[in-house]
Amino acid sequence: MFKFLVDNKFSRGILKKLNEYCEEDKKSRLEIALELYSGVREDACGKCKLASKIVSGVIDLGARSFGADKEEIKRAMRDAYWRRGLSSVVKGIATFGVRRPFVPGAPFLVVWDVTYACNLRCKHCYANAGRPLPDELSTEEAKRVIDTFDRAGVVTIAWSGGEPMVRPDIYELSRYAYEKGIYVAMATNGTLINENTAQKLWDSGVRFLQISLDGANPRTHDEFRGVDGAWERATNAIKIASKMGFFVNVAMTATKDNWREIPSVIDLSEKLGARWFMMYNFIPTGRGIFIEDWDLSPDEREELLKMLYRELRSGRKINVLTTAPQFSRVALMTEGDSENFIFPTHFTNAELGRKLKSLAEFIGGCGAGRFYIGLWPNGDIRPCVFFPMKIGNIMEILDRFDDWWAHDKVLNDLRDKDALESYCGQCPFRYVCGGCRARAYGYFHDYMAPDPGCILNKAAYESLLASVKSS
């Protein structure tokens, strides 16, 4: 019914009009309308006021239809990130229609490697970081990029690297993005975070810190990270950031050397005050290509994902997530026809009742080129940071980002889960998973190839092993 009502030429035309950028109010008309509706703005231009009346009517009708609390919706819309996220969803419907999986009108997340300078030497580093690139974007160039992302409706920018905290203007760039209403996050090794630097990050607008912890003890973590004392400084950073009020996510890359420590790392993360634990898939890229034999087998990954789902369902205070898209498939297979179940995604774990189970196929699995993109320090764009395939340079498309997002061939290939090769394209879980496209590219140099890490793709994994042995 929803698809029938909105996925037609007339409705999508109205949605496109609502998402037009207002040069007078400096935001999309839909964002302005939501600001007027929620009470965070008192005045706007005539067209935006008209848009607000339309939006108010639609929200009130939806609230009555679904039994939702109108005042609760208004309270939610007072949050800039909720408004920006909803605007991107509506823009996505206007641009792409209602499709499985869903494609927003702009990336929800841009992971931006702002520098490849780094103070550690991690064995699995996707960036092969250490020294800065000679052509990293300047402060003014970076601000122009932020302007483009703001106008497009990007919800979140996450600084990464290298180590983003070694970039001298990181606080200035964070403040610039924050003041535009963009949610500012940072992925850091944590070794440079103390009370002083944490306060500077908070004052600059950073609200989310992802801090890496690859073992439950110094031996595992420090050996992985290449510097003695890294574990102690990372755990101290988690403690400081949690107490200060940051949303702290502990990130861990699973390998044969450390995956059985994961329950202990989750325990430790919870004790230190972190709100999320994120298990990252190992991807053979950057320095990771030299340790491919550390990758988990399909059977080991399946065991790990089942264990993670048990941890998620155990009633812990800390939320358990993973970048492995197969986690969604494991959840669906585990829960079966349960009345209520948790549908895990890279961004959140959504609690869905049986009636809303079909939403899982719209939320989708792998978000490369769909929910997020990666940016190199020099502005080169890739579908995700683990996916070393240049598909453009942001400085060349500043004035046509929306058009590029809608029409780039690689992005649209990645969004078409029916076109995936081998079992991934036939799998009944392809819309909720689709395999990790970065792993497919890393192992087969083909982003449409099967993800060899899935138990349902075991034939592809065994074929890969055979080819390695024969060579």
mmCIF file with all atom_site columns, N, CA, C and O in Angstrom, residues 34-42 77-79 83:
data_model
loop_
_atom_site.group_PDB
_atom_site.id
_atom_site.type_symbol
_atom_site.label_atom_id
_atom_site.label_alt_id
_atom_site.label_comp_id
_atom_site.label_asym_id
_atom_site.label_entity_id
_atom_site.label_seq_id
_atom_site.pdbx_PDB_ins_code
_atom_site.Cartn_x
_atom_site.Cartn_y
_atom_site.Cartn_z
_atom_site.occupancy
_atom_site.B_iso_or_equiv
_atom_site.pdbx_formal_charge
_atom_site.auth_seq_id
_atom_site.auth_comp_id
_atom_site.auth_asym_id
_atom_site.auth_atom_id
_atom_site.pdbx_PDB_model_num
ATOM 1  N N  . LEU A 1 34 ? 10.023 20.801 8.684  1.00 0.00 ? 34 LEU A N  1
ATOM 2  C CA . LEU A 1 34 ? 10.092 20.036 9.937  1.00 0.00 ? 34 LEU A CA 1
ATOM 3  C C  . LEU A 1 34 ? 10.524 20.918 11.105 1.00 0.00 ? 34 LEU A C  1
ATOM 4  O O  . LEU A 1 34 ? 10.099 20.709 12.243 1.00 0.00 ? 34 LEU A O  1
ATOM 5  N N  . GLU A 1 35 ? 11.366 21.906 10.835 1.00 0.00 ? 35 GLU A N  1
ATOM 6  C CA . GLU A 1 35 ? 11.750 22.848 11.890 1.00 0.00 ? 35 GLU A CA 1
ATOM 7  C C  . GLU A 1 35 ? 10.539 23.676 12.328 1.00 0.00 ? 35 GLU A C  1
ATOM 8  O O  . GLU A 1 35 ? 10.332 23.905 13.523 1.00 0.00 ? 35 GLU A O  1
ATOM 9  N N  . LEU A 1 36 ? 9.737  24.121 11.362 1.00 0.00 ? 36 LEU A N  1
ATOM 10 C CA . LEU A 1 36 ? 8.523  24.871 11.692 1.00 0.00 ? 36 LEU A CA 1
ATOM 11 C C  . LEU A 1 36 ? 7.530  23.991 12.441 1.00 0.00 ? 36 LEU A C  1
ATOM 12 O O  . LEU A 1 36 ? 6.907  24.409 13.427 1.00 0.00 ? 36 LEU A O  1
ATOM 13 N N  . TYR A 1 37 ? 7.383  22.754 11.994 1.00 0.00 ? 37 TYR A N  1
ATOM 14 C CA . TYR A 1 37 ? 6.429  21.825 12.608 1.00 0.00 ? 37 TYR A CA 1
ATOM 15 C C  . TYR A 1 37 ? 6.799  21.526 14.059 1.00 0.00 ? 37 TYR A C  1
ATOM 16 O O  . TYR A 1 37 ? 5.936  21.472 14.940 1.00 0.00 ? 37 TYR A O  1
ATOM 17 N N  . SER A 1 38 ? 8.102  21.337 14.311 1.00 0.00 ? 38 SER A N  1
ATOM 18 C CA . SER A 1 38 ? 8.549  20.945 15.651 1.00 0.00 ? 38 SER A CA 1
ATOM 19 C C  . SER A 1 38 ? 8.737  22.141 16.586 1.00 0.00 ? 38 SER A C  1
ATOM 20 O O  . SER A 1 38 ? 8.935  21.957 17.793 1.00 0.00 ? 38 SER A O  1
ATOM 21 N N  . GLY A 1 39 ? 8.708  23.352 16.027 1.00 0.00 ? 39 GLY A N  1
ATOM 22 C CA . GLY A 1 39 ? 8.811  24.531 16.865 1.00 0.00 ? 39 GLY A CA 1
ATOM 23 C C  . GLY A 1 39 ? 10.217 25.068 17.065 1.00 0.00 ? 39 GLY A C  1
ATOM 24 O O  . GLY A 1 39 ? 10.418 26.016 17.823 1.00 0.00 ? 39 GLY A O  1
ATOM 25 N N  . VAL A 1 40 ? 11.232 24.489 16.382 1.00 0.00 ? 40 VAL A N  1
ATOM 26 C CA . VAL A 1 40 ? 12.599 24.980 16.543 1.00 0.00 ? 40 VAL A CA 1
ATOM 27 C C  . VAL A 1 40 ? 12.852 26.191 15.650 1.00 0.00 ? 40 VAL A C  1
ATOM 28 O O  . VAL A 1 40 ? 13.879 26.855 15.768 1.00 0.00 ? 40 VAL A O  1
ATOM 29 N N  . ARG A 1 41 ? 11.929 26.477 14.746 1.00 0.00 ? 41 ARG A N  1
ATOM 30 C CA . ARG A 1 41 ? 12.003 27.665 13.890 1.00 0.00 ? 41 ARG A CA 1
ATOM 31 C C  . ARG A 1 41 ? 10.650 28.363 13.924 1.00 0.00 ? 41 ARG A C  1
ATOM 32 O O  . ARG A 1 41 ? 9.603  27.708 13.908 1.00 0.00 ? 41 ARG A O  1
ATOM 33 N N  . GLU A 1 42 ? 10.681 29.686 13.929 1.00 0.00 ? 42 GLU A N  1
ATOM 34 C CA . GLU A 1 42 ? 9.434  30.454 14.014 1.00 0.00 ? 42 GLU A CA 1
ATOM 35 C C  . GLU A 1 42 ? 8.993  31.021 12.671 1.00 0.00 ? 42 GLU A C  1
ATOM 36 O O  . GLU A 1 42 ? 7.802  31.260 12.460 1.00 0.00 ? 42 GLU A O  1
ATOM 37 N N  . MET A 1 77 ? 11.438 15.391 16.153 1.00 0.00 ? 77 MET A N  1
ATOM 38 C CA . MET A 1 77 ? 11.844 16.279 15.072 1.00 0.00 ? 77 MET A CA 1
ATOM 39 C C  . MET A 1 77 ? 12.578 17.525 15.559 1.00 0.00 ? 77 MET A C  1
ATOM 40 O O  . MET A 1 77 ? 13.097 18.298 14.764 1.00 0.00 ? 77 MET A O  1
ATOM 41 N N  . ARG A 1 78 ? 12.653 17.708 16.867 1.00 0.00 ? 78 ARG A N  1
ATOM 42 C CA . ARG A 1 78 ? 13.462 18.814 17.396 1.00 0.00 ? 78 ARG A CA 1
ATOM 43 C C  . ARG A 1 78 ? 14.947 18.485 17.336 1.00 0.00 ? 78 ARG A C  1
ATOM 44 O O  . ARG A 1 78 ? 15.788 19.364 17.510 1.00 0.00 ? 78 ARG A O  1
ATOM 45 N N  . ASP A 1 79 ? 15.252 17.230 17.109 1.00 0.00 ? 79 ASP A N  1
ATOM 46 C CA . ASP A 1 79 ? 16.641 16.788 16.945 1.00 0.00 ? 79 ASP A CA 1
ATOM 47 C C  . ASP A 1 79 ? 17.041 16.979 15.484 1.00 0.00 ? 79 ASP A C  1
ATOM 48 O O  . ASP A 1 79 ? 16.427 16.427 14.574 1.00 0.00 ? 79 ASP A O  1
ATOM 49 N N  . ARG A 1 83 ? 15.669 15.180 11.791 1.00 0.00 ? 83 ARG A N  1
ATOM 50 C CA . ARG A 1 83 ? 15.122 15.941 10.660 1.00 0.00 ? 83 ARG A CA 1
ATOM 51 C C  . ARG A 1 83 ? 15.926 15.688 9.388  1.00 0.00 ? 83 ARG A C  1
ATOM 52 O O  . ARG A 1 83 ? 15.361 15.474 8.317  1.00 0.00 ? 83 ARG A O  1
#
